[in-house]
Short mmCIF file of C-alpha atoms in Angstrom, two decimals:
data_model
loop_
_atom_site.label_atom_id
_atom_site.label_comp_id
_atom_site.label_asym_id
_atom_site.label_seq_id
_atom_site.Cartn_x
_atom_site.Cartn_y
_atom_site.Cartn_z
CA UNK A 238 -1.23 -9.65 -45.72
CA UNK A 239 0.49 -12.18 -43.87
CA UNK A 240 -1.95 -14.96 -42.08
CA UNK A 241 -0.17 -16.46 -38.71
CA UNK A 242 -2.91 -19.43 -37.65
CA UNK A 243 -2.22 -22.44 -34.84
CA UNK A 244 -3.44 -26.11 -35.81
CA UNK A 245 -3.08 -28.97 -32.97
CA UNK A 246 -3.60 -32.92 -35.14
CA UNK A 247 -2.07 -36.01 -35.24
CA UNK A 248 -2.54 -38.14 -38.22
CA UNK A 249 -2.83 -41.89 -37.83
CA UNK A 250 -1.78 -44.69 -39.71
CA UNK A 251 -3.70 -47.71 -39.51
CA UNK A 252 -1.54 -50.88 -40.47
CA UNK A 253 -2.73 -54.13 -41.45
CA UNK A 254 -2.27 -55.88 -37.96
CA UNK A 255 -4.63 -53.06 -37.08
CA UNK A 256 -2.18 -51.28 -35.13
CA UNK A 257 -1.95 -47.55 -35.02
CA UNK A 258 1.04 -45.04 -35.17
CA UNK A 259 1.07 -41.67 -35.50
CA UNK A 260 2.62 -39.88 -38.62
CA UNK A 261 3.66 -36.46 -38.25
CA UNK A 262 2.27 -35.10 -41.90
CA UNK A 263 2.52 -31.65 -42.72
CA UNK A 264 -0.64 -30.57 -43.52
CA UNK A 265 -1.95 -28.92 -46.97
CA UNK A 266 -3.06 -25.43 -46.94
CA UNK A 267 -5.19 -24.71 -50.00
CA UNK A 268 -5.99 -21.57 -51.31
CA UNK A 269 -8.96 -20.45 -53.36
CA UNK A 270 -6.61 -17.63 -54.16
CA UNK A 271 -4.05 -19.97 -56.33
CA UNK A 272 -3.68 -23.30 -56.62
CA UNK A 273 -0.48 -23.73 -55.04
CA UNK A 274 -0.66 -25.83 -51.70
CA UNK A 275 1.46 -24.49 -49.26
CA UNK A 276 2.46 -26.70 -46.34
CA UNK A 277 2.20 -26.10 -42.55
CA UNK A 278 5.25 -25.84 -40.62
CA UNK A 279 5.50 -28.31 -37.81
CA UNK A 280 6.27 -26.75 -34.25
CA UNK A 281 7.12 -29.02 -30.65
CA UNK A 282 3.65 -30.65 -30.12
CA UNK A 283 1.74 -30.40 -26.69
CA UNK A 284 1.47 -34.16 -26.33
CA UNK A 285 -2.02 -34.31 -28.58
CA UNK A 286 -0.16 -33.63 -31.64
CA UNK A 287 2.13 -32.36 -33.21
CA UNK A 288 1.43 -28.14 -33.88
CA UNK A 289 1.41 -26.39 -37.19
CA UNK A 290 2.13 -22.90 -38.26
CA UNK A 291 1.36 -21.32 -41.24
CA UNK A 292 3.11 -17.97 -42.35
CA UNK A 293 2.07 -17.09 -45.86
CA UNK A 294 0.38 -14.39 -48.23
CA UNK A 295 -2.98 -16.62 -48.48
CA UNK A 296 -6.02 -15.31 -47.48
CA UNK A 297 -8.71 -16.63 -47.15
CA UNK A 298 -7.07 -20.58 -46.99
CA UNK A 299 -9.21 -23.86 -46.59
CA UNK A 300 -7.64 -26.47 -44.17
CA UNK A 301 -8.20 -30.01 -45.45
CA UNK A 302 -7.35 -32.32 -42.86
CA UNK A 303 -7.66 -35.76 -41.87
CA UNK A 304 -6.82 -39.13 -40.75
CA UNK A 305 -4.69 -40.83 -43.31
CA UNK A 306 -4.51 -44.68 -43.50
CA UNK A 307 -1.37 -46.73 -44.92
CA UNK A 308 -2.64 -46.53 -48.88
CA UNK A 309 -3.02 -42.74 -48.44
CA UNK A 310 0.18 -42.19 -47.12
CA UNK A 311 2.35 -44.52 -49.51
CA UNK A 312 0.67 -42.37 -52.34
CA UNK A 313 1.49 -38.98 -51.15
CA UNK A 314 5.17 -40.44 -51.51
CA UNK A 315 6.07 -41.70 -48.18
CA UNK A 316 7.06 -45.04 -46.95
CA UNK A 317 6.72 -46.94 -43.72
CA UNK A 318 8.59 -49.76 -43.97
CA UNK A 319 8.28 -50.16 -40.02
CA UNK A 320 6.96 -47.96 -37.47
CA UNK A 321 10.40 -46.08 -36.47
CA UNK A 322 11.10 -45.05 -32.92
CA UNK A 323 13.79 -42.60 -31.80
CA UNK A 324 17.53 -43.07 -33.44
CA UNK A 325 20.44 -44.08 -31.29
CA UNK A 326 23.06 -41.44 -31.46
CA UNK A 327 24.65 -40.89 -34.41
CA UNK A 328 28.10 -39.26 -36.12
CA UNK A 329 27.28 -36.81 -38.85
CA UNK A 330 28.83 -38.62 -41.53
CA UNK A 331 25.83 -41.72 -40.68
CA UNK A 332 23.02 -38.73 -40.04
CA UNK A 333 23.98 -36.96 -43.39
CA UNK A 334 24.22 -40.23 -45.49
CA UNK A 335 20.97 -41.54 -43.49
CA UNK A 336 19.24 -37.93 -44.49
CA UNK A 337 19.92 -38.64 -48.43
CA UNK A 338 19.32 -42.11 -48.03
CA UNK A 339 15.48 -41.50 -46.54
CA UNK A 340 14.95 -38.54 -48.69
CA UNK A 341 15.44 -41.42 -51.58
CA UNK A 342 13.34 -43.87 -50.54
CA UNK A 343 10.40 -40.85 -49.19
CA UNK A 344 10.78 -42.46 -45.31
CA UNK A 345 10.26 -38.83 -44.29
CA UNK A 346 10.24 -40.00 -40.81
CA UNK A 347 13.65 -41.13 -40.43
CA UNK A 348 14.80 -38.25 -42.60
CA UNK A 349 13.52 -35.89 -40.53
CA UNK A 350 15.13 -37.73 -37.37
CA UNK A 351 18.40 -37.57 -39.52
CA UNK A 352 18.47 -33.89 -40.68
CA UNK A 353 17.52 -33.02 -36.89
CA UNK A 354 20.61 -35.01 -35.74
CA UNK A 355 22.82 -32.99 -38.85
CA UNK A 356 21.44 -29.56 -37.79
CA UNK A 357 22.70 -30.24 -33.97
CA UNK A 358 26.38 -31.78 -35.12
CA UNK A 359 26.82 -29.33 -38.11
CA UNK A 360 24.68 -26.43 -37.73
CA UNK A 361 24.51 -24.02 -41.05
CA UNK A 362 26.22 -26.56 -43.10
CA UNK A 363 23.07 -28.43 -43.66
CA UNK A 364 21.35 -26.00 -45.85
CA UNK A 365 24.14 -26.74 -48.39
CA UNK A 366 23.48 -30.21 -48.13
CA UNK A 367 19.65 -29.38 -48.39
CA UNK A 368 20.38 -27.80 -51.87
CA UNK A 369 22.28 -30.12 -53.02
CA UNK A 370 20.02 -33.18 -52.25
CA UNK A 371 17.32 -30.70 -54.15
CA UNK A 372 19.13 -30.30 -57.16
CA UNK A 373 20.32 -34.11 -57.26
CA UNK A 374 17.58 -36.15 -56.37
CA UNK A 375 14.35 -33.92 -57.13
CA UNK A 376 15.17 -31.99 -59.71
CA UNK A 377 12.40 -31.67 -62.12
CA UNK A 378 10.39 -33.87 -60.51
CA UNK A 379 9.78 -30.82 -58.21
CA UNK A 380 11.28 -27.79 -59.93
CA UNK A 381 9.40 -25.76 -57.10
CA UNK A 382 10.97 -27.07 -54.48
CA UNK A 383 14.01 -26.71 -55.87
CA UNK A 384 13.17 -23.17 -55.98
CA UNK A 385 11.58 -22.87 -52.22
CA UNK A 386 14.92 -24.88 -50.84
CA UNK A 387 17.10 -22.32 -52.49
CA UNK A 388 15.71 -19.50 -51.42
CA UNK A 389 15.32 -20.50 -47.85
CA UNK A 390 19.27 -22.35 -47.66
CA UNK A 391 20.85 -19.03 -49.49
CA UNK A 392 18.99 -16.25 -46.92
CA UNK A 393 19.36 -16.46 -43.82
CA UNK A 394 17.07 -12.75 -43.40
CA UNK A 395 14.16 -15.04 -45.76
CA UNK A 396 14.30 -17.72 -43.17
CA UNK A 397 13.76 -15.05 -40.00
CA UNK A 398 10.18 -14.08 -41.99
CA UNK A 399 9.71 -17.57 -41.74
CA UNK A 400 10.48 -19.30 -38.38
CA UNK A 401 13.44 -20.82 -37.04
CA UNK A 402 16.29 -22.43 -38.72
CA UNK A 403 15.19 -25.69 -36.61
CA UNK A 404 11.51 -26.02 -37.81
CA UNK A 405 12.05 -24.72 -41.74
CA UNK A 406 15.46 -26.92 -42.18
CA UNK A 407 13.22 -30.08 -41.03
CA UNK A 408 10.33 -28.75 -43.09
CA UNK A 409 11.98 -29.02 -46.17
CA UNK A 410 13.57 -32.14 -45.38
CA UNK A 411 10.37 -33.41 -45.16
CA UNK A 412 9.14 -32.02 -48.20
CA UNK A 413 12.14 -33.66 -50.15
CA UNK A 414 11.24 -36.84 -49.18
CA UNK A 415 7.48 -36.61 -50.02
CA UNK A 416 8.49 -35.14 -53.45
CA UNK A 417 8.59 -37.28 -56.66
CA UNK A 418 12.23 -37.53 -57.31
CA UNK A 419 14.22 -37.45 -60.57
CA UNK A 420 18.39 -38.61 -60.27
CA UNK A 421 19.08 -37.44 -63.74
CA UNK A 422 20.58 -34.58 -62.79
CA UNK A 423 23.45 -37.00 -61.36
CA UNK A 424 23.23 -39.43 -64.24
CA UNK A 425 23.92 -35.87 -66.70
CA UNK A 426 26.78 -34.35 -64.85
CA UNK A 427 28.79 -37.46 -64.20
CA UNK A 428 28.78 -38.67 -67.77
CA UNK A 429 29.40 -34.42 -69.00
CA UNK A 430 32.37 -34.70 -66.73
CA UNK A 431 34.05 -38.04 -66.12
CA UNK A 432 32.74 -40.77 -68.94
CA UNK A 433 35.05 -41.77 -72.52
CA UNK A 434 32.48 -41.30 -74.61
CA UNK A 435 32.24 -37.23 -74.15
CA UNK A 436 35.97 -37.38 -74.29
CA UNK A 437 36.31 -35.65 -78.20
CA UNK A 438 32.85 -33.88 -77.31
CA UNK A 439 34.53 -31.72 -74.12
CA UNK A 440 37.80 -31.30 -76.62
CA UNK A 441 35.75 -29.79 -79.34
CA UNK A 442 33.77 -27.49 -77.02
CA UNK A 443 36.87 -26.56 -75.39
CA UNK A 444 37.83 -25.10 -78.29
CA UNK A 445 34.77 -22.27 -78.62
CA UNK A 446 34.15 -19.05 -76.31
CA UNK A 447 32.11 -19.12 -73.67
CA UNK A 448 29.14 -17.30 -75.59
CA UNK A 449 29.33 -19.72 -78.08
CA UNK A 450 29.38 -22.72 -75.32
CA UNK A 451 26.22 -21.20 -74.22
CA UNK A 452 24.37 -21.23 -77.30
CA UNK A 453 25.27 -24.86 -78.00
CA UNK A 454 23.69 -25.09 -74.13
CA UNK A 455 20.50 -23.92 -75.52
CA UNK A 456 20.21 -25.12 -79.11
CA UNK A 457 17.14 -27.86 -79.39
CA UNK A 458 19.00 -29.31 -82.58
CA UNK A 459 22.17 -30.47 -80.24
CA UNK A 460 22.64 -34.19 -78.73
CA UNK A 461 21.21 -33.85 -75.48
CA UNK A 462 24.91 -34.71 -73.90
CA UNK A 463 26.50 -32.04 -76.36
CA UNK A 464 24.01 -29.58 -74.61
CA UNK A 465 24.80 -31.16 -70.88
CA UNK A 466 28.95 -30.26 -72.05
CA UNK A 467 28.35 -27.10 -73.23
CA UNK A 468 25.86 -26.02 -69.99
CA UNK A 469 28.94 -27.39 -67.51
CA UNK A 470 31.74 -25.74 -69.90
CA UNK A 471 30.05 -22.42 -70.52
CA UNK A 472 28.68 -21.79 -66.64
CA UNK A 473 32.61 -21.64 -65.11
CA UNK A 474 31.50 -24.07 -62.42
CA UNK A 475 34.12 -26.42 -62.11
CA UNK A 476 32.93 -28.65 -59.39
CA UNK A 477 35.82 -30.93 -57.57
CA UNK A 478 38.93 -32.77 -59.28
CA UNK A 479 40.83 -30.78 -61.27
CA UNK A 480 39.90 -27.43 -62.38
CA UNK A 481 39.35 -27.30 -65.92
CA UNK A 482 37.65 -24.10 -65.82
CA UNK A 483 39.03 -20.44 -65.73
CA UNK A 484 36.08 -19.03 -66.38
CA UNK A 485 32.12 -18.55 -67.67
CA UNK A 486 29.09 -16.96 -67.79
CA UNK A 487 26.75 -18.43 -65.69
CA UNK A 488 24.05 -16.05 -65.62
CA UNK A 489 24.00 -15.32 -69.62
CA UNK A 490 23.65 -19.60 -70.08
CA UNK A 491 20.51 -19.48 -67.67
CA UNK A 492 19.31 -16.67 -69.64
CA UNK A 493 19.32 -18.32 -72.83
CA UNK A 494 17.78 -21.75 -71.03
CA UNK A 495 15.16 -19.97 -69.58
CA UNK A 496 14.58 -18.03 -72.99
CA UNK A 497 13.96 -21.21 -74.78
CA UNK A 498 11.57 -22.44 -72.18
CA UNK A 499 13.21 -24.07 -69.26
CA UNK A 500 11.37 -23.18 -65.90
CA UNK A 501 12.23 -19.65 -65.05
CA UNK A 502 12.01 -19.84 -61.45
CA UNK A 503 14.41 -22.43 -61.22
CA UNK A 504 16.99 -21.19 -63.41
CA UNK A 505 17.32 -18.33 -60.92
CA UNK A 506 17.35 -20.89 -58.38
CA UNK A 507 20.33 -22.49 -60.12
CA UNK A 508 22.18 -19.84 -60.71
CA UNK A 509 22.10 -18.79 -56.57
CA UNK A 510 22.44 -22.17 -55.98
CA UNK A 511 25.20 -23.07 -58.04
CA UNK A 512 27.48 -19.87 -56.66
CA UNK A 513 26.66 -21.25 -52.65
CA UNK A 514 27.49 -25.21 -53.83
CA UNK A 515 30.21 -24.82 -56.76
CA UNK A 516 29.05 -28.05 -58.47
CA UNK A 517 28.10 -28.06 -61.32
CA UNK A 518 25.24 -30.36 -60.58
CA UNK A 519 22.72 -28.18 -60.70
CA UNK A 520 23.13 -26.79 -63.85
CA UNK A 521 21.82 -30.00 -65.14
CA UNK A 522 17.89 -29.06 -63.73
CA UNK A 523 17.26 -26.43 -65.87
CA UNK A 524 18.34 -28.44 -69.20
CA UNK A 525 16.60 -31.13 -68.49
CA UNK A 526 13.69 -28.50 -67.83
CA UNK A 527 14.71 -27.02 -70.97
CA UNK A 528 14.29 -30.38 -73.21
CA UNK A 529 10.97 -31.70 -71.43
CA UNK A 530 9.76 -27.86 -72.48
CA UNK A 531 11.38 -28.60 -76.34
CA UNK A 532 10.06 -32.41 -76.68
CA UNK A 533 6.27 -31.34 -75.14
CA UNK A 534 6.76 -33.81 -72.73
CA UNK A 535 5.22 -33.92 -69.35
CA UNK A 536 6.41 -36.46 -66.25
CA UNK A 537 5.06 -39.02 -65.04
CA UNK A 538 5.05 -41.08 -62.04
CA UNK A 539 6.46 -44.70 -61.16
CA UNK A 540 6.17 -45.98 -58.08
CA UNK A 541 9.03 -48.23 -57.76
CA UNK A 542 9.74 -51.40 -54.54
CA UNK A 543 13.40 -50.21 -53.20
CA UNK A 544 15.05 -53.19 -51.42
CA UNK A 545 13.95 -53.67 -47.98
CA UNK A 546 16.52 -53.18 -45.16
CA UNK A 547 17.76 -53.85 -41.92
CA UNK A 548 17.43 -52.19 -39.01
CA UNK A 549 19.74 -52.51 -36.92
CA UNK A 550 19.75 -50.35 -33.51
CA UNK A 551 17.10 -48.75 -35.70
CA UNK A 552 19.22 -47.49 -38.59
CA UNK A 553 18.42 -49.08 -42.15
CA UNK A 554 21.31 -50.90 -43.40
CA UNK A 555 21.31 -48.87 -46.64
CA UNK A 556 22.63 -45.78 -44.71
CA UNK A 557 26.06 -47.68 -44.91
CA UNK A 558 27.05 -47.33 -48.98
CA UNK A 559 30.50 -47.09 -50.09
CA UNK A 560 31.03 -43.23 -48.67
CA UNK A 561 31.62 -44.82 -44.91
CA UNK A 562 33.62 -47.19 -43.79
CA UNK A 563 31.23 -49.78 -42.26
CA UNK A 564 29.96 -49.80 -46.37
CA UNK A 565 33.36 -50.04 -47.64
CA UNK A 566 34.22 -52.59 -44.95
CA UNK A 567 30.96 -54.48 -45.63
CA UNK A 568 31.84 -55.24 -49.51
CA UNK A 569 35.32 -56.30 -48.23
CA UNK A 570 34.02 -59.11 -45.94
CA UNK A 571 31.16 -59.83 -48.71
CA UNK A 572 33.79 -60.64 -51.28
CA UNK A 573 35.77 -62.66 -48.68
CA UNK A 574 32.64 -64.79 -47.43
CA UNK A 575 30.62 -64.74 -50.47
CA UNK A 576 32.44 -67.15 -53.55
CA UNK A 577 29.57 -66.50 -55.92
CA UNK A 578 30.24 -62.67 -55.70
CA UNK A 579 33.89 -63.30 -55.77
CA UNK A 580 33.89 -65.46 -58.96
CA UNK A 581 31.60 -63.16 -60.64
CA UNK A 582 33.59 -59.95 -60.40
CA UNK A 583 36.88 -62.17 -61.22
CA UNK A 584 34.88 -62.87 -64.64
CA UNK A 585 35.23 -58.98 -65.37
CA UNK A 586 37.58 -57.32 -63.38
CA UNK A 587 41.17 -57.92 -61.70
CA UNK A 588 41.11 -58.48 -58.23
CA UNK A 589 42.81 -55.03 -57.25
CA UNK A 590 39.36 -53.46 -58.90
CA UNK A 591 37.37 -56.23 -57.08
CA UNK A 592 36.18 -53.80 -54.03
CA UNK A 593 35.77 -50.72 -55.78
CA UNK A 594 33.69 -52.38 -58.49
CA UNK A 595 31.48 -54.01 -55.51
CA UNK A 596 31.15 -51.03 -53.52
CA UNK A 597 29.45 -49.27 -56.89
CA UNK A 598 27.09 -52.07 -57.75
CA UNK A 599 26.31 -52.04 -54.33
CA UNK A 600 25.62 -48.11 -54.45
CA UNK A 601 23.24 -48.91 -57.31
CA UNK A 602 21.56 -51.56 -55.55
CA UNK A 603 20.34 -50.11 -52.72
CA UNK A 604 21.44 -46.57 -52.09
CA UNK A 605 20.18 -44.96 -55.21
CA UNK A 606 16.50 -46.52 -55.35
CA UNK A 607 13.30 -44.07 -55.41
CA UNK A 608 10.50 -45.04 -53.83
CA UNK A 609 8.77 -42.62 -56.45
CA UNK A 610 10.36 -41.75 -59.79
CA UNK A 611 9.02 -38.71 -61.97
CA UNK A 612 9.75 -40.31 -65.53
CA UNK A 613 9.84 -39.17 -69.31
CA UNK A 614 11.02 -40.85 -72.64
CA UNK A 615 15.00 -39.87 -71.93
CA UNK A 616 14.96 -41.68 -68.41
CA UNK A 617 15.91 -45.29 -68.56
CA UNK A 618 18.72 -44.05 -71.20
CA UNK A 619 19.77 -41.51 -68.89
CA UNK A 620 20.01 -43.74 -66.00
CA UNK A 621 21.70 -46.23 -67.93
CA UNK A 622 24.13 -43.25 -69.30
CA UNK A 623 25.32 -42.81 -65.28
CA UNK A 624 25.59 -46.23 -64.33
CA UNK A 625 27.99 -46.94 -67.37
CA UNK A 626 29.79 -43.70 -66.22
CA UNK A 627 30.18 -45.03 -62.88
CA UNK A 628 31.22 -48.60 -63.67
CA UNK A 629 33.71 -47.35 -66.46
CA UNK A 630 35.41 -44.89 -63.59
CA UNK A 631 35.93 -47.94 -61.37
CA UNK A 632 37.03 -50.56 -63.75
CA UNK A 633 34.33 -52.16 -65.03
CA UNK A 634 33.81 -53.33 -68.81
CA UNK A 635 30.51 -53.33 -70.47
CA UNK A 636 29.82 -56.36 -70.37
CA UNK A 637 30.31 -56.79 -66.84
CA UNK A 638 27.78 -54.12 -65.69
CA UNK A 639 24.91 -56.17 -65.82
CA UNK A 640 26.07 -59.70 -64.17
CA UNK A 641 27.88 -57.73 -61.27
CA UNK A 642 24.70 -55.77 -60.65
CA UNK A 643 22.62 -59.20 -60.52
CA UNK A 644 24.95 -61.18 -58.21
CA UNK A 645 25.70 -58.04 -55.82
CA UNK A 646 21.69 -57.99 -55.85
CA UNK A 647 20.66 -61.52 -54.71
CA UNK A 648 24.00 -61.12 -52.33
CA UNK A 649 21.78 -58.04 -50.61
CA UNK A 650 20.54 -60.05 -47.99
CA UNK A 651 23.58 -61.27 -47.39
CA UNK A 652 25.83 -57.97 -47.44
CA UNK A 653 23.04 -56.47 -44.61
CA UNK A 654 24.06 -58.95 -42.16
CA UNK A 655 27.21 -58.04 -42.66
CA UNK A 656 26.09 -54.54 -41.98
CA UNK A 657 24.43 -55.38 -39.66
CA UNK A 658 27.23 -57.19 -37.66
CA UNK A 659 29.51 -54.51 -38.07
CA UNK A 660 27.57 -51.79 -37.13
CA UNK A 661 26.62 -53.82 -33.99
CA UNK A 662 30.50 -54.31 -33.09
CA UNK A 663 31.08 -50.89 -33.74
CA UNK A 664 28.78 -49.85 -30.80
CA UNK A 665 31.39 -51.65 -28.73
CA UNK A 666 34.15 -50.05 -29.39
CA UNK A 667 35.96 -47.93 -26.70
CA UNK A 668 34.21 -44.05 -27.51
CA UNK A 669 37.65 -42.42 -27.65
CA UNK A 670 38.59 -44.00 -31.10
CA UNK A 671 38.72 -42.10 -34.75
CA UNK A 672 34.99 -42.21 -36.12
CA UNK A 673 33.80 -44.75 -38.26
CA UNK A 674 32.51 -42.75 -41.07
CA UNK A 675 33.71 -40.36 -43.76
CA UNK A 676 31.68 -37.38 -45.31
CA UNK A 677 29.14 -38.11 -47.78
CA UNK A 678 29.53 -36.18 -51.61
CA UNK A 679 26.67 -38.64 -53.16
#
């Protein structure tokens, strides 16, 4: 039976000057039925508030609603760094990299401003860049709404039963960002793929059938990056740079990963998917479901501080990392005004390395940082696995991770002004000249 109801409320946040703002929450639908919360989907408000419609299989449902101050809000997952007005205009390269960006740091707010923007420059494209911000930066931290994104991004006849595009695209945009996230996903893939040290491990597996990849996949005895090799080698999903793949059996490796316990649901997800993206990204979910099901380990939460930014003509200053130019342009001026930075990466690196090296401690910095993490025993080695795979790809030694990450850190301040003055100078530019940004991949 399908249950259609209308709710008119505005939420308010009360900050410490006392001020108030309204927060456009989606509101929690609980059912007596299951314990599953379903959320509202927001509609144009009538001025009051904004409205909510519910379409669902729930009956009967209990609305709990209410005013929400600023403690209640930052532990739902969201943060209100200030209280944002309307975004100047924006390219899509700044609204997609702003829409990651928010989802990160759980400013659902600006996200939703962002993916609005996205949806009006780029149209369908955004519901592959929906399911891939799922699979990246969620992950198991919210293996169900990895699922729900999926489903929604991969049928268009799902989403007709639902509303329109407009109202469930910005719905689950706002349900990324007030998810726990997990990046390990990333951290998995990138060192499977790209770092040294699975150099003889990718030889060796190259070696057995695709069957046999699978198995290795699955197999609770195996190292877990054997397993994250095998998954990637045995699926047939290549992902960009050269194709090192002729083939796989993507559908028989979920099979045996869901067999040994990995969430089900989102193993079918992955599969779907992994077909609409090609990368090989999301493979990685359903391992890492896999080993927390193996290890008996459940997640748990850290609430982490991600650097403050800059706004400037409202747009945080970490929207401009090393995949646009103002980011890349930014580092460049950094290492030419800043001698501390410069003398630190000439410790490690040559000076032809200097920017790239920057631009990826920069990345790390302040474009990767959760607001909240979902956490288990594997996730500060994990985490440390990717940012050694990234540093190694641009140049950087070992030893050098660490002190370049420090100095590009108390340089942050710094680096946003230069954001900041760029992005400002940018705005007067004559409109007929070649955009300033490139697309987003991370």
């Amino acid at each position: 039976m399908w249950l259609e109801e209308f709710v008119r409320l505005a939420f308010v946040a009360r900050f410490p000057s006392g001020n108030r703002q309204i927060v456009r929450q989606p509101l929690i639908v609980c059912s007596r039925l299951r314990s599953k919360a379903l959320p509202l989907f927001p509609f144009v408000g009538n001025g009051v508030g904004p409205e909510y419609h519910l379409l669902g299989d729930l009956t009967p449902v209990t609305f709990v609603v209410g005013h929400l101050n600023l403690d209640d809000l930052l532990k739902q997952g969201g943060q209100m760094t200030q209280p944002h007005g309307t975004l100047p205009p924006l390219d899509a390269y700044t609204a997609s990299s702003l829409l990651q960006k928010a989802i990160r740091r759980g400013d659902a707010d600006l996200a939703v401003q962002a993916g609005g923007v996205l949806l009006r420059l780029r149209g369908k494209m955004i519901w592959r860049r929906l399911t891939l911000i799922a699979y990246e930066d969620v992950g198991v931290g919210d293996p169900d709404l990895c699922v729900d994104v999926t489903l929604l991004a991969t049928d268009a006849e799902r989403r007709i039963t639902v509303g329109a595009d407009h109202d469930i695209a910005l719905e689950l945009v706002r349900r990324l960002a007030m998810a726990p996230k997990n990046r390990e996903a990333d951290y998995l893939i990138c060192t499977s793929i790209q770092a040294p040290r699975t150099n003889l491990v990718r030889a060796r597996l190259g070696g057995l059938s695709v069957s046999e990849r699978g198995r290795v996949a699955a197999d609770p005895q195996k190292p877990i990056l054997e397993r994250s090799v095998a998954a990637w080698m045995a699926s047939g999903i290549n992902g960009g740079g050269p194709k090192v793949l002729d083939h796989g059996d993507l559908q028989g490796m979920m099979l045996l990963l869901s067999a040994g316990g990995a969430h089900a649901g989102v193993c079918d997800a992955a599969s779907v998917a992994a077909r609409l993206t090609q990368e090989p990204i999301v493979l990685m979910v359903p391992l890492l479901s896999a080993l927390l099901h193996e290890r008996r380990e459940r997640l748990v939460l850290v609430d982490e501080c991600p650097p403050p930014p800059q706004y400037p003509r409202g747009v945080p200053t970490y929207t401009f990392d090393k995949h646009t130019r103002i980011g890349k342009a930014a580092i460049a001026a950094l290492l030419r005004e800043n001698v501390q930075v410069r003398q630190c990466l000439g410790e490690y690196v040559p000076e032809f390395r200097a920017l790239d090296v920057a631009a990826m401690a920069s990345f790390y910095v302040d474009a990767v940082p959760l607001l909240r993490r979902s956490a288990w025993s594997q996730s500060d080695e994990l985490y440390s696995l990717g940012l050694q795979t990234d540093m190694d790809k641009v140049g950087t030694p070992d030893e050098g991770i660490l002190p370049i990450l420090s100095i590009i850190r108390e340089s942050r301040l710094h680096l946003d002004e230069i954001r900041c003055r760029l992005y400002d100078r940018s705005h007067q530019q004559p409109s007929g000249e070649l955009p300033l940004f490139m697309e987003v991949t991370r």
